[in-house]
Every structure is written in structure tokens, then in C-alpha cells.
Amino acid sequence: MPSRLKITAATLDPAFLDLPWSTPLEEWPENVLAPLPRGISRHVVRFARLSGQVVAVKEISHEVAQREYNLLRLIDKMDVPSVEPLAVVHGRTDANGEELNAALVTKHLQYSLPYRAVFSQHMRPKTAFRLIDALAVLMVRLHLLGFYWGDVSLSNTLFRRDAGAFAAYLVDAETGELHENLTPGQRNYDIDLARTNIIGELFDLQAGGMLDESEDAIHIGDRIHERYHELWEEVTGEEVIATNERWRVTDRINRLNDLGFEVDELAITSDDDGTRVRLRPKVVDAGHFHRQIMRLTGLDVEENQARRMLNDLDEYRAITNQQDEPIELVAHEWLATIYSPTIQMVPRDLRARIAGPELFHEILEHRWYMSQKLKRDVPTWEAVKDYSEKFLVRRRDERVYMATTQELPRIATEE
Ligand SMILES: Nc1ncnc2c1ncn2[C@@H]1O[C@H](COP(=O)(O)OP(=O)(O)OP(=O)(O)O)[C@@H](O)[C@H]1O
Ligand SMILES: [Mg+2]
């Protein structure tokens, strides 16, 4: 190891020092690399194995790496879905003493899919819409916190399955800026760029035969605009209601919760004549259901998965006649008697292919379909068996999604 090597990190795994830092990233040997699919990028990005986990290494200048590292740490602390930064490595020199670029190291996001992997088989507009919807939620969350992204695109986002939908994670924060508040101009600039980039990416997919030529890429790309503004309006917009329509206050809070946003306070001001009030919510952040499940069960799950689990928990509470019991106790029991055993019923070799909460969601869906078809109540064990044998065996392992060929692998799930 060259003596000038410097590593900035919050905590450092000693195995870090074993990575071949004196070799340009492009030439790292196969035995340290993990062959996973990546989005398109300007810089060299590789995945490396490190103490049983996988890390993403990006080669960039020291200044840029340090800046991105700091930003990722900040947004990670604010609980925004993003990749987790591990370290900046600089002062690298090769065998001849030539300087090498610095590297930013982030944790590989388990079960995440770059958008091209989501579409690898046969992309349908419905899937594109789902990805864009997830990206709109991420943008609203970031903008509420004053984060201007500066280069929003599908390649700068990673997607995780979320109970049939997707959850978006920020992966590339290089162009980001954190402000106290964003002006409408800054927000609009971010959305316009997102739209332009997405349309470009959809054209690329069409050129690569992954999206039907007949689909209107511009129309699909416009959706980011619509979804973002709808959400922003719902989350921050002022509403005028008559004083005798107080129920609309609760209504607004419920709608925001349904969208996954948490209301911190409501600013209510009455009009001069006292007949109407103005209502403006102060939304803290998304993750309403996520936080509830975290508090009740300690499980760290996506928003829609959390909602699905809470519904099942409610049902369990009703069936077992425990409406008057504290929810914390019922949740504990539900976890031990319903959730965990359901996951455990899945054959061990298939279990890790999909993240646990998504597996749980798919099993419940499957049980519902089977019951509909067979016109009887299908027990969970029967649904698990059928689901595992017919569907899960055909799924790829998405934990670290291994690419076996140059081509991106197929996913057999977009039915
Ligand atoms: N921690 C991570 N987990 C999973 N995938 C990652 C991670 N970091 C990077 N990637 C993959 O590598 C790709 C490139 O990373 P990134 O966007 O940071 O590179 P870049 O060269 O800065 O991109 P750009 O061309 O937008 O400047 C991403 O699209 C993503 O697919
Ligand atoms: Mg990028």
C-alpha cells in the first residue's frame, strides 16, 4: 500500500485496505469485482466484494468525491432514500508513482434495480409510469428538505420493489445542492431536467428494442411533471374551507397520510368575517407507514409494504378480538405468529431471492388470487407452496442481482 493513501470514513472496515487502490478502477481484477448491472454513467463505476458485502466504487476527482460524500451523508441523515456513503479514498498512486483519481465508495443497495434491469425483458408503459411515480415522490421529498438534485434521471435513481409498485433511491448526488428552501424556479428547473433526461432514456430504450417504438416517449416523460405538481400541491397547497366544514381538515390529513406524508403542524387562519379558514399543512417528510412499522416491529420496510403489513395487522387484531389491546403488543404477536412463520414457510434456497416484506406481500396477493379462483379460503401454507413452486423458482435473486452475460438479465415478474 502506498504510504500516501488517505481514507475519509465514519467507520472503516480494515478489509478496505486490501482493495487494489494502486490499480486504475477499470483494471481491477475479476476476483475482487461483483458482476452486477449498473446504470449508464460517465465515470468508471465498479462493484467490489468487501467482507461479505458489496460496495460500489466510483472513480472521480478528490474534490468531487468529497463533496458527494458529504452530501450523501447529509441526506442519509435526513432519512431520504439514498445510497449510503462509506468512504472517500484519495492519494492513490499506481506502481510507477503516477497519481490516480480518487474514489467514492458507497454501500451497494440490496435488492435495488437500475431502470434498464427493470425493463430488460420487455418494457411496458405501465412499468415506466410506475418508475416515474416513484421518482416524483423522491423529488418531492428532496425538495421539501431544500435539496436541489441538478441531474435527475432514471440512471441516477435506483429502484426497489414496493408491494407491486417501486420505491426510488437517489444514487448520484454529484450535482446536488442543499439550500434552506428551494424557490419555485429551482424546483421547476429540476423537474424540467428530469423530464428531458427521462425522455432521452426512453428513446434509448426504444433504440435498444426494450420499449415499443409505438409508445410515445414524450407523453410518458410528461408524467414526471404531472405527478410531481399534483403531489407538491397536495403536500404544500393552501386550502380554503368554510368554518362549518371542519371535517375537511381531517380529510386533508388523511389524504396526506395516504400519500405517505406525515403532517407536523397545520397552520389555520380565519378570514376577517370568520366564515372561512385557510389551511396549510406543514409536512415533515414521507415515510408515515414506514415509521409506524419500524416503531411496532423494528422492521425497516418500504412505504407500500408497510401499509400492506399494517392492514394485515389490523385484520389480525380484529380476527383475534384484540381491538382493546395495545397495538404494540398485538404487533409483537402478529410478527411472531403470522409474519415470520409465513416467510419461514418458503423453502430456504428461494427465500432470499426477494426482500422479506415483498415476499410477504406477494404471498398474500397470491393467497387472495387462489381463494378467488378456487372459491374457498386458501390457508397460507397452501398459498406459499403454490407461489414458491410456480413463481418464486422462476425469479432471479434480486439481493445482489447477478449479471451472467453482457446483456442485462431478464426479470420474469413484469407480468
Ligand atoms: N451504491 C450503489 N448501489 C447500487 N448501484 C450503484 C451504487 N452506486 C452506483 N451504482 C450504479 O452505478 C451507476 C453509476 O453511478 P453514478 O450515477 O453515481 O455515476 P456517474 O458517473 O456519476 O453518473 P453520471 O453519468 O450521471 O455523472 C448508477 O446508475 C447505479 O446503477
Ligand atoms: Mg449518474
mmCIF file of N, CA and C in Angstrom, residues 22-131:
data_model
loop_
_atom_site.group_PDB
_atom_site.id
_atom_site.type_symbol
_atom_site.label_atom_id
_atom_site.label_comp_id
_atom_site.label_asym_id
_atom_site.label_seq_id
_atom_site.Cartn_x
_atom_site.Cartn_y
_atom_site.Cartn_z
ATOM 1 N N SER A 22 -3.986 0.833 -5.901
ATOM 2 C CA SER A 22 -2.931 1.340 -6.777
ATOM 3 C C SER A 22 -3.144 0.914 -8.234
ATOM 4 N N THR A 23 -4.303 0.322 -8.505
ATOM 5 C CA THR A 23 -4.655 -0.045 -9.881
ATOM 6 C C THR A 23 -5.839 0.817 -10.316
ATOM 7 N N PRO A 24 -5.826 1.349 -11.564
ATOM 8 C CA PRO A 24 -6.998 2.095 -12.031
ATOM 9 C C PRO A 24 -8.245 1.200 -11.950
ATOM 10 N N LEU A 25 -9.351 1.795 -11.557
ATOM 11 C CA LEU A 25 -10.574 1.015 -11.327
ATOM 12 C C LEU A 25 -10.947 0.128 -12.522
ATOM 13 N N GLU A 26 -10.703 0.660 -13.720
ATOM 14 C CA GLU A 26 -11.053 -0.092 -14.921
ATOM 15 C C GLU A 26 -10.293 -1.412 -15.032
ATOM 16 N N GLU A 27 -9.138 -1.474 -14.368
ATOM 17 C CA GLU A 27 -8.305 -2.682 -14.490
ATOM 18 C C GLU A 27 -8.370 -3.573 -13.259
ATOM 19 N N TRP A 28 -9.319 -3.321 -12.364
ATOM 20 C CA TRP A 28 -9.395 -4.167 -11.159
ATOM 21 C C TRP A 28 -9.659 -5.616 -11.565
ATOM 22 N N PRO A 29 -8.971 -6.538 -10.894
ATOM 23 C CA PRO A 29 -9.110 -7.945 -11.270
ATOM 24 C C PRO A 29 -10.501 -8.502 -10.939
ATOM 25 N N GLU A 30 -10.877 -9.470 -11.764
ATOM 26 C CA GLU A 30 -12.183 -10.118 -11.627
ATOM 27 C C GLU A 30 -12.467 -10.589 -10.199
ATOM 28 N N ASN A 31 -11.416 -11.091 -9.542
ATOM 29 C CA ASN A 31 -11.678 -11.737 -8.249
ATOM 30 C C ASN A 31 -12.137 -10.776 -7.148
ATOM 31 N N VAL A 32 -11.923 -9.468 -7.330
ATOM 32 C CA VAL A 32 -12.459 -8.556 -6.305
ATOM 33 C C VAL A 32 -13.802 -7.965 -6.734
ATOM 34 N N LEU A 33 -14.142 -8.146 -8.004
ATOM 35 C CA LEU A 33 -15.361 -7.492 -8.507
ATOM 36 C C LEU A 33 -16.601 -8.357 -8.340
ATOM 37 N N ALA A 34 -17.737 -7.692 -8.258
ATOM 38 C CA ALA A 34 -19.020 -8.393 -8.233
ATOM 39 C C ALA A 34 -19.757 -7.993 -9.510
ATOM 40 N N PRO A 35 -20.096 -8.958 -10.347
ATOM 41 C CA PRO A 35 -20.691 -8.627 -11.647
ATOM 42 C C PRO A 35 -22.162 -8.265 -11.539
ATOM 43 N N LEU A 36 -22.431 -7.028 -11.211
ATOM 44 C CA LEU A 36 -23.819 -6.583 -11.065
ATOM 45 C C LEU A 36 -24.135 -5.546 -12.128
ATOM 46 N N PRO A 37 -25.390 -5.426 -12.503
ATOM 47 C CA PRO A 37 -25.726 -4.430 -13.526
ATOM 48 C C PRO A 37 -25.672 -3.016 -12.959
ATOM 49 N N ARG A 38 -25.180 -2.094 -13.786
ATOM 50 C CA ARG A 38 -25.099 -0.699 -13.375
ATOM 51 C C ARG A 38 -25.880 0.144 -14.354
ATOM 52 N N GLY A 39 -26.242 1.304 -13.899
ATOM 53 C CA GLY A 39 -26.843 2.260 -14.816
ATOM 54 C C GLY A 39 -25.749 2.834 -15.695
ATOM 55 N N ILE A 40 -26.184 3.663 -16.641
ATOM 56 C CA ILE A 40 -25.199 4.281 -17.530
ATOM 57 C C ILE A 40 -24.527 5.412 -16.770
ATOM 58 N N SER A 41 -23.200 5.558 -16.929
ATOM 59 C CA SER A 41 -22.531 6.634 -16.199
ATOM 60 C C SER A 41 -21.318 7.141 -16.960
ATOM 61 N N ARG A 42 -20.959 8.384 -16.660
ATOM 62 C CA ARG A 42 -19.784 8.987 -17.277
ATOM 63 C C ARG A 42 -18.506 8.435 -16.670
ATOM 64 N N HIS A 43 -18.547 8.238 -15.349
ATOM 65 C CA HIS A 43 -17.338 7.789 -14.659
ATOM 66 C C HIS A 43 -17.259 6.280 -14.615
ATOM 67 N N VAL A 44 -16.077 5.809 -14.276
ATOM 68 C CA VAL A 44 -15.940 4.361 -14.113
ATOM 69 C C VAL A 44 -16.548 4.000 -12.758
ATOM 70 N N VAL A 45 -17.484 3.068 -12.782
ATOM 71 C CA VAL A 45 -18.109 2.580 -11.542
ATOM 72 C C VAL A 45 -17.987 1.062 -11.558
ATOM 73 N N ARG A 46 -17.543 0.491 -10.453
ATOM 74 C CA ARG A 46 -17.447 -0.966 -10.359
ATOM 75 C C ARG A 46 -17.974 -1.400 -9.000
ATOM 76 N N PHE A 47 -18.457 -2.625 -8.943
ATOM 77 C CA PHE A 47 -18.875 -3.188 -7.657
ATOM 78 C C PHE A 47 -17.786 -4.129 -7.171
ATOM 79 N N ALA A 48 -17.447 -3.998 -5.903
ATOM 80 C CA ALA A 48 -16.388 -4.854 -5.368
ATOM 81 C C ALA A 48 -16.901 -5.594 -4.142
ATOM 82 N N ARG A 49 -16.332 -6.757 -3.916
ATOM 83 C CA ARG A 49 -16.693 -7.526 -2.724
ATOM 84 C C ARG A 49 -15.824 -7.059 -1.576
ATOM 85 N N LEU A 50 -16.455 -6.898 -0.436
ATOM 86 C CA LEU A 50 -15.714 -6.425 0.726
ATOM 87 C C LEU A 50 -16.332 -7.034 1.980
ATOM 88 N N SER A 51 -15.583 -7.889 2.644
ATOM 89 C CA SER A 51 -16.049 -8.554 3.873
ATOM 90 C C SER A 51 -17.486 -9.059 3.761
ATOM 91 N N GLY A 52 -17.760 -9.799 2.754
ATOM 92 C CA GLY A 52 -19.081 -10.416 2.641
ATOM 93 C C GLY A 52 -20.170 -9.495 2.157
ATOM 94 N N GLN A 53 -19.868 -8.214 1.970
ATOM 95 C CA GLN A 53 -20.887 -7.343 1.358
ATOM 96 C C GLN A 53 -20.361 -6.805 0.033
ATOM 97 N N VAL A 54 -21.185 -6.038 -0.628
ATOM 98 C CA VAL A 54 -20.779 -5.485 -1.914
ATOM 99 C C VAL A 54 -20.768 -3.968 -1.810
ATOM 100 N N VAL A 55 -19.722 -3.344 -2.336
ATOM 101 C CA VAL A 55 -19.663 -1.879 -2.333
ATOM 102 C C VAL A 55 -19.556 -1.382 -3.776
ATOM 103 N N ALA A 56 -20.031 -0.158 -3.991
ATOM 104 C CA ALA A 56 -19.893 0.467 -5.306
ATOM 105 C C ALA A 56 -18.734 1.451 -5.220
ATOM 106 N N VAL A 57 -17.834 1.383 -6.183
ATOM 107 C CA VAL A 57 -16.676 2.290 -6.202
ATOM 108 C C VAL A 57 -16.770 3.151 -7.451
ATOM 109 N N LYS A 58 -16.690 4.459 -7.260
ATOM 110 C CA LYS A 58 -16.751 5.379 -8.412
ATOM 111 C C LYS A 58 -15.474 6.193 -8.431
ATOM 112 N N GLU A 59 -14.805 6.227 -9.577
ATOM 113 C CA GLU A 59 -13.548 6.967 -9.686
ATOM 114 C C GLU A 59 -13.841 8.394 -10.140
ATOM 115 N N ILE A 60 -13.505 9.363 -9.298
ATOM 116 C CA ILE A 60 -13.682 10.785 -9.619
ATOM 117 C C ILE A 60 -12.605 11.607 -8.918
ATOM 118 N N SER A 61 -12.597 12.907 -9.189
ATOM 119 C CA SER A 61 -11.565 13.724 -8.558
ATOM 120 C C SER A 61 -11.824 13.788 -7.048
ATOM 121 N N HIS A 62 -10.781 14.087 -6.301
ATOM 122 C CA HIS A 62 -10.913 14.090 -4.847
ATOM 123 C C HIS A 62 -11.968 15.089 -4.385
ATOM 124 N N GLU A 63 -11.916 16.258 -4.985
ATOM 125 C CA GLU A 63 -12.833 17.323 -4.573
ATOM 126 C C GLU A 63 -14.304 16.913 -4.786
ATOM 127 N N VAL A 64 -14.559 16.351 -5.974
ATOM 128 C CA VAL A 64 -15.931 15.934 -6.294
ATOM 129 C C VAL A 64 -16.364 14.775 -5.400
ATOM 130 N N ALA A 65 -15.453 13.857 -5.171
ATOM 131 C CA ALA A 65 -15.778 12.695 -4.336
ATOM 132 C C ALA A 65 -16.130 13.156 -2.920
ATOM 133 N N GLN A 66 -15.329 14.063 -2.389
ATOM 134 C CA GLN A 66 -15.543 14.535 -1.023
ATOM 135 C C GLN A 66 -16.873 15.273 -0.906
ATOM 136 N N ARG A 67 -17.179 16.060 -1.941
ATOM 137 C CA ARG A 67 -18.413 16.824 -1.944
ATOM 138 C C ARG A 67 -19.619 15.878 -1.990
ATOM 139 N N GLU A 68 -19.549 14.890 -2.868
ATOM 140 C CA GLU A 68 -20.672 13.944 -2.980
ATOM 141 C C GLU A 68 -20.810 13.124 -1.687
ATOM 142 N N TYR A 69 -19.684 12.754 -1.116
ATOM 143 C CA TYR A 69 -19.694 12.007 0.146
ATOM 144 C C TYR A 69 -20.412 12.816 1.230
ATOM 145 N N ASN A 70 -20.050 14.088 1.350
ATOM 146 C CA ASN A 70 -20.676 14.941 2.378
ATOM 147 C C ASN A 70 -22.178 15.085 2.150
ATOM 148 N N LEU A 71 -22.548 15.307 0.884
ATOM 149 C CA LEU A 71 -23.981 15.460 0.579
ATOM 150 C C LEU A 71 -24.752 14.187 0.877
ATOM 151 N N LEU A 72 -24.198 13.044 0.460
ATOM 152 C CA LEU A 72 -24.879 11.769 0.706
ATOM 153 C C LEU A 72 -25.029 11.520 2.206
ATOM 154 N N ARG A 73 -24.025 11.908 2.968
ATOM 155 C CA ARG A 73 -24.135 11.741 4.429
ATOM 156 C C ARG A 73 -25.274 12.591 4.977
ATOM 157 N N LEU A 74 -25.347 13.820 4.492
ATOM 158 C CA LEU A 74 -26.410 14.710 4.964
ATOM 159 C C LEU A 74 -27.791 14.173 4.638
ATOM 160 N N ILE A 75 -27.999 13.773 3.375
ATOM 161 C CA ILE A 75 -29.359 13.328 3.036
ATOM 162 C C ILE A 75 -29.679 11.977 3.656
ATOM 163 N N ASP A 76 -28.659 11.188 3.873
ATOM 164 C CA ASP A 76 -28.861 9.916 4.544
ATOM 165 C C ASP A 76 -29.342 10.173 5.981
ATOM 166 N N LYS A 77 -28.742 11.163 6.622
ATOM 167 C CA LYS A 77 -29.141 11.517 7.993
ATOM 168 C C LYS A 77 -30.568 12.042 8.042
ATOM 169 N N MET A 78 -30.998 12.676 6.938
ATOM 170 C CA MET A 78 -32.357 13.228 6.903
ATOM 171 C C MET A 78 -33.370 12.152 6.532
ATOM 172 N N ASP A 79 -32.896 10.906 6.404
ATOM 173 C CA ASP A 79 -33.808 9.793 6.188
ATOM 174 C C ASP A 79 -34.378 9.728 4.779
ATOM 175 N N VAL A 80 -33.724 10.377 3.829
ATOM 176 C CA VAL A 80 -34.185 10.301 2.440
ATOM 177 C C VAL A 80 -33.616 9.021 1.819
ATOM 178 N N PRO A 81 -34.418 8.297 1.057
ATOM 179 C CA PRO A 81 -33.889 7.074 0.447
ATOM 180 C C PRO A 81 -32.736 7.399 -0.514
ATOM 181 N N SER A 82 -31.558 6.950 -0.155
ATOM 182 C CA SER A 82 -30.390 7.207 -0.998
ATOM 183 C C SER A 82 -29.351 6.133 -0.712
ATOM 184 N N VAL A 83 -28.323 6.065 -1.554
ATOM 185 C CA VAL A 83 -27.265 5.102 -1.258
ATOM 186 C C VAL A 83 -26.450 5.646 -0.085
ATOM 187 N N GLU A 84 -25.862 4.717 0.656
ATOM 188 C CA GLU A 84 -25.155 5.119 1.875
ATOM 189 C C GLU A 84 -23.663 5.266 1.578
ATOM 190 N N PRO A 85 -23.100 6.448 1.861
ATOM 191 C CA PRO A 85 -21.678 6.630 1.563
ATOM 192 C C PRO A 85 -20.808 5.935 2.608
ATOM 193 N N LEU A 86 -19.735 5.330 2.176
ATOM 194 C CA LEU A 86 -18.836 4.655 3.121
ATOM 195 C C LEU A 86 -17.510 5.374 3.271
ATOM 196 N N ALA A 87 -16.929 5.803 2.146
ATOM 197 C CA ALA A 87 -15.597 6.411 2.260
ATOM 198 C C ALA A 87 -15.178 7.157 1.004
ATOM 199 N N VAL A 88 -14.216 8.037 1.186
ATOM 200 C CA VAL A 88 -13.515 8.649 0.055
ATOM 201 C C VAL A 88 -12.067 8.197 0.172
ATOM 202 N N VAL A 89 -11.532 7.662 -0.918
ATOM 203 C CA VAL A 89 -10.146 7.200 -0.911
ATOM 204 C C VAL A 89 -9.361 8.110 -1.848
ATOM 205 N N HIS A 90 -8.314 8.729 -1.360
ATOM 206 C CA HIS A 90 -7.526 9.577 -2.258
ATOM 207 C C HIS A 90 -6.040 9.423 -1.971
ATOM 208 N N GLY A 91 -5.235 10.163 -2.710
ATOM 209 C CA GLY A 91 -3.789 9.987 -2.581
ATOM 210 C C GLY A 91 -3.356 8.669 -3.217
ATOM 211 N N ARG A 92 -4.114 8.204 -4.200
ATOM 212 C CA ARG A 92 -3.777 6.925 -4.846
ATOM 213 C C ARG A 92 -2.665 7.138 -5.880
ATOM 214 N N THR A 93 -1.736 6.229 -5.922
ATOM 215 C CA THR A 93 -0.712 6.259 -6.969
ATOM 216 C C THR A 93 -0.554 4.855 -7.525
ATOM 217 N N ASP A 94 -0.190 4.759 -8.799
ATOM 218 C CA ASP A 94 -0.019 3.423 -9.379
ATOM 219 C C ASP A 94 1.421 2.945 -9.151
ATOM 220 N N ALA A 95 1.752 1.802 -9.734
ATOM 221 C CA ALA A 95 3.054 1.185 -9.490
ATOM 222 C C ALA A 95 4.213 2.095 -9.904
ATOM 223 N N ASN A 96 3.959 2.965 -10.904
ATOM 224 C CA ASN A 96 5.023 3.868 -11.351
ATOM 225 C C ASN A 96 5.013 5.197 -10.619
ATOM 226 N N GLY A 97 4.213 5.276 -9.588
ATOM 227 C CA GLY A 97 4.136 6.517 -8.828
ATOM 228 C C GLY A 97 3.257 7.576 -9.462
ATOM 229 N N GLU A 98 2.542 7.215 -10.552
ATOM 230 C CA GLU A 98 1.624 8.174 -11.192
ATOM 231 C C GLU A 98 0.370 8.329 -10.340
ATOM 232 N N GLU A 99 -0.124 9.548 -10.268
ATOM 233 C CA GLU A 99 -1.333 9.779 -9.474
ATOM 234 C C GLU A 99 -2.570 9.170 -10.114
ATOM 235 N N LEU A 100 -3.434 8.605 -9.294
ATOM 236 C CA LEU A 100 -4.706 8.082 -9.789
ATOM 237 C C LEU A 100 -5.839 8.917 -9.192
ATOM 238 N N ASN A 101 -6.979 8.904 -9.867
ATOM 239 C CA ASN A 101 -8.143 9.641 -9.364
ATOM 240 C C ASN A 101 -8.597 9.101 -8.006
ATOM 241 N N ALA A 102 -9.307 9.924 -7.278
ATOM 242 C CA ALA A 102 -9.852 9.464 -6.001
ATOM 243 C C ALA A 102 -11.040 8.540 -6.254
ATOM 244 N N ALA A 103 -11.553 7.944 -5.198
ATOM 245 C CA ALA A 103 -12.712 7.055 -5.340
ATOM 246 C C ALA A 103 -13.728 7.338 -4.247
ATOM 247 N N LEU A 104 -14.986 7.309 -4.668
ATOM 248 C CA LEU A 104 -16.082 7.411 -3.696
ATOM 249 C C LEU A 104 -16.645 6.006 -3.534
ATOM 250 N N VAL A 105 -16.747 5.559 -2.300
ATOM 251 C CA VAL A 105 -17.257 4.212 -2.057
ATOM 252 C C VAL A 105 -18.601 4.301 -1.353
ATOM 253 N N THR A 106 -19.604 3.641 -1.920
ATOM 254 C CA THR A 106 -20.928 3.591 -1.285
ATOM 255 C C THR A 106 -21.321 2.132 -1.091
ATOM 256 N N LYS A 107 -22.259 1.922 -0.192
ATOM 257 C CA LYS A 107 -22.764 0.569 0.041
ATOM 258 C C LYS A 107 -23.655 0.167 -1.140
ATOM 259 N N HIS A 108 -23.480 -1.017 -1.657
ATOM 260 C CA HIS A 108 -24.399 -1.453 -2.707
ATOM 261 C C HIS A 108 -25.792 -1.591 -2.110
ATOM 262 N N LEU A 109 -26.761 -1.019 -2.754
ATOM 263 C CA LEU A 109 -28.121 -1.043 -2.225
ATOM 264 C C LEU A 109 -28.766 -2.386 -2.564
ATOM 265 N N GLN A 110 -28.952 -3.205 -1.508
ATOM 266 C CA GLN A 110 -29.501 -4.547 -1.725
ATOM 267 C C GLN A 110 -30.891 -4.494 -2.340
ATOM 268 N N TYR A 111 -31.156 -5.426 -3.210
ATOM 269 C CA TYR A 111 -32.449 -5.571 -3.873
ATOM 270 C C TYR A 111 -32.789 -4.376 -4.766
ATOM 271 N N SER A 112 -31.787 -3.565 -5.093
ATOM 272 C CA SER A 112 -32.113 -2.432 -5.958
ATOM 273 C C SER A 112 -31.883 -2.803 -7.411
ATOM 274 N N LEU A 113 -32.658 -2.169 -8.273
ATOM 275 C CA LEU A 113 -32.559 -2.448 -9.692
ATOM 276 C C LEU A 113 -32.350 -1.156 -10.463
ATOM 277 N N PRO A 114 -31.330 -1.102 -11.336
ATOM 278 C CA PRO A 114 -31.254 0.046 -12.243
ATOM 279 C C PRO A 114 -32.427 -0.050 -13.221
ATOM 280 N N TYR A 115 -32.878 1.080 -13.748
ATOM 281 C CA TYR A 115 -34.120 1.031 -14.542
ATOM 282 C C TYR A 115 -34.006 0.110 -15.747
ATOM 283 N N ARG A 116 -32.821 -0.005 -16.322
ATOM 284 C CA ARG A 116 -32.703 -0.875 -17.503
ATOM 285 C C ARG A 116 -32.901 -2.342 -17.132
ATOM 286 N N ALA A 117 -32.575 -2.680 -15.891
ATOM 287 C CA ALA A 117 -32.803 -4.058 -15.449
ATOM 288 C C ALA A 117 -34.290 -4.305 -15.219
ATOM 289 N N VAL A 118 -34.994 -3.257 -14.805
ATOM 290 C CA VAL A 118 -36.440 -3.408 -14.600
ATOM 291 C C VAL A 118 -37.108 -3.686 -15.947
ATOM 292 N N PHE A 119 -36.568 -3.051 -16.985
ATOM 293 C CA PHE A 119 -37.178 -3.175 -18.313
ATOM 294 C C PHE A 119 -36.547 -4.226 -19.191
ATOM 295 N N SER A 120 -35.561 -4.957 -18.638
ATOM 296 C CA SER A 120 -34.693 -5.743 -19.508
ATOM 297 C C SER A 120 -35.453 -6.662 -20.451
ATOM 298 N N GLN A 121 -36.539 -7.219 -19.983
ATOM 299 C CA GLN A 121 -37.169 -8.199 -20.834
ATOM 300 C C GLN A 121 -38.030 -7.537 -21.899
ATOM 301 N N HIS A 122 -38.961 -6.802 -21.453
ATOM 302 C CA HIS A 122 -39.965 -6.327 -22.368
ATOM 303 C C HIS A 122 -40.669 -5.237 -21.614
ATOM 304 N N MET A 123 -40.355 -4.022 -21.970
ATOM 305 C CA MET A 123 -40.821 -2.939 -21.142
ATOM 306 C C MET A 123 -42.201 -2.475 -21.555
ATOM 307 N N ARG A 124 -43.020 -2.252 -20.577
ATOM 308 C CA ARG A 124 -44.349 -1.765 -20.902
ATOM 309 C C ARG A 124 -44.541 -0.382 -20.302
ATOM 310 N N PRO A 125 -45.344 0.445 -20.960
ATOM 311 C CA PRO A 125 -45.502 1.807 -20.458
ATOM 312 C C PRO A 125 -45.952 1.838 -19.002
ATOM 313 N N LYS A 126 -46.768 0.854 -18.611
ATOM 314 C CA LYS A 126 -47.254 0.834 -17.232
ATOM 315 C C LYS A 126 -46.077 0.791 -16.247
ATOM 316 N N THR A 127 -45.064 0.028 -16.613
ATOM 317 C CA THR A 127 -43.883 -0.062 -15.747
ATOM 318 C C THR A 127 -43.171 1.282 -15.705
ATOM 319 N N ALA A 128 -43.074 1.935 -16.863
ATOM 320 C CA ALA A 128 -42.414 3.244 -16.906
ATOM 321 C C ALA A 128 -43.159 4.225 -16.021
ATOM 322 N N PHE A 129 -44.474 4.200 -16.081
ATOM 323 C CA PHE A 129 -45.273 5.095 -15.240
ATOM 324 C C PHE A 129 -44.999 4.848 -13.768
ATOM 325 N N ARG A 130 -44.894 3.569 -13.415
ATOM 326 C CA ARG A 130 -44.658 3.243 -12.002
ATOM 327 C C ARG A 130 -43.308 3.783 -11.530
ATOM 328 N N LEU A 131 -42.304 3.673 -12.404
ATOM 329 C CA LEU A 131 -40.984 4.189 -12.025
ATOM 330 C C LEU A 131 -41.030 5.695 -11.879
#
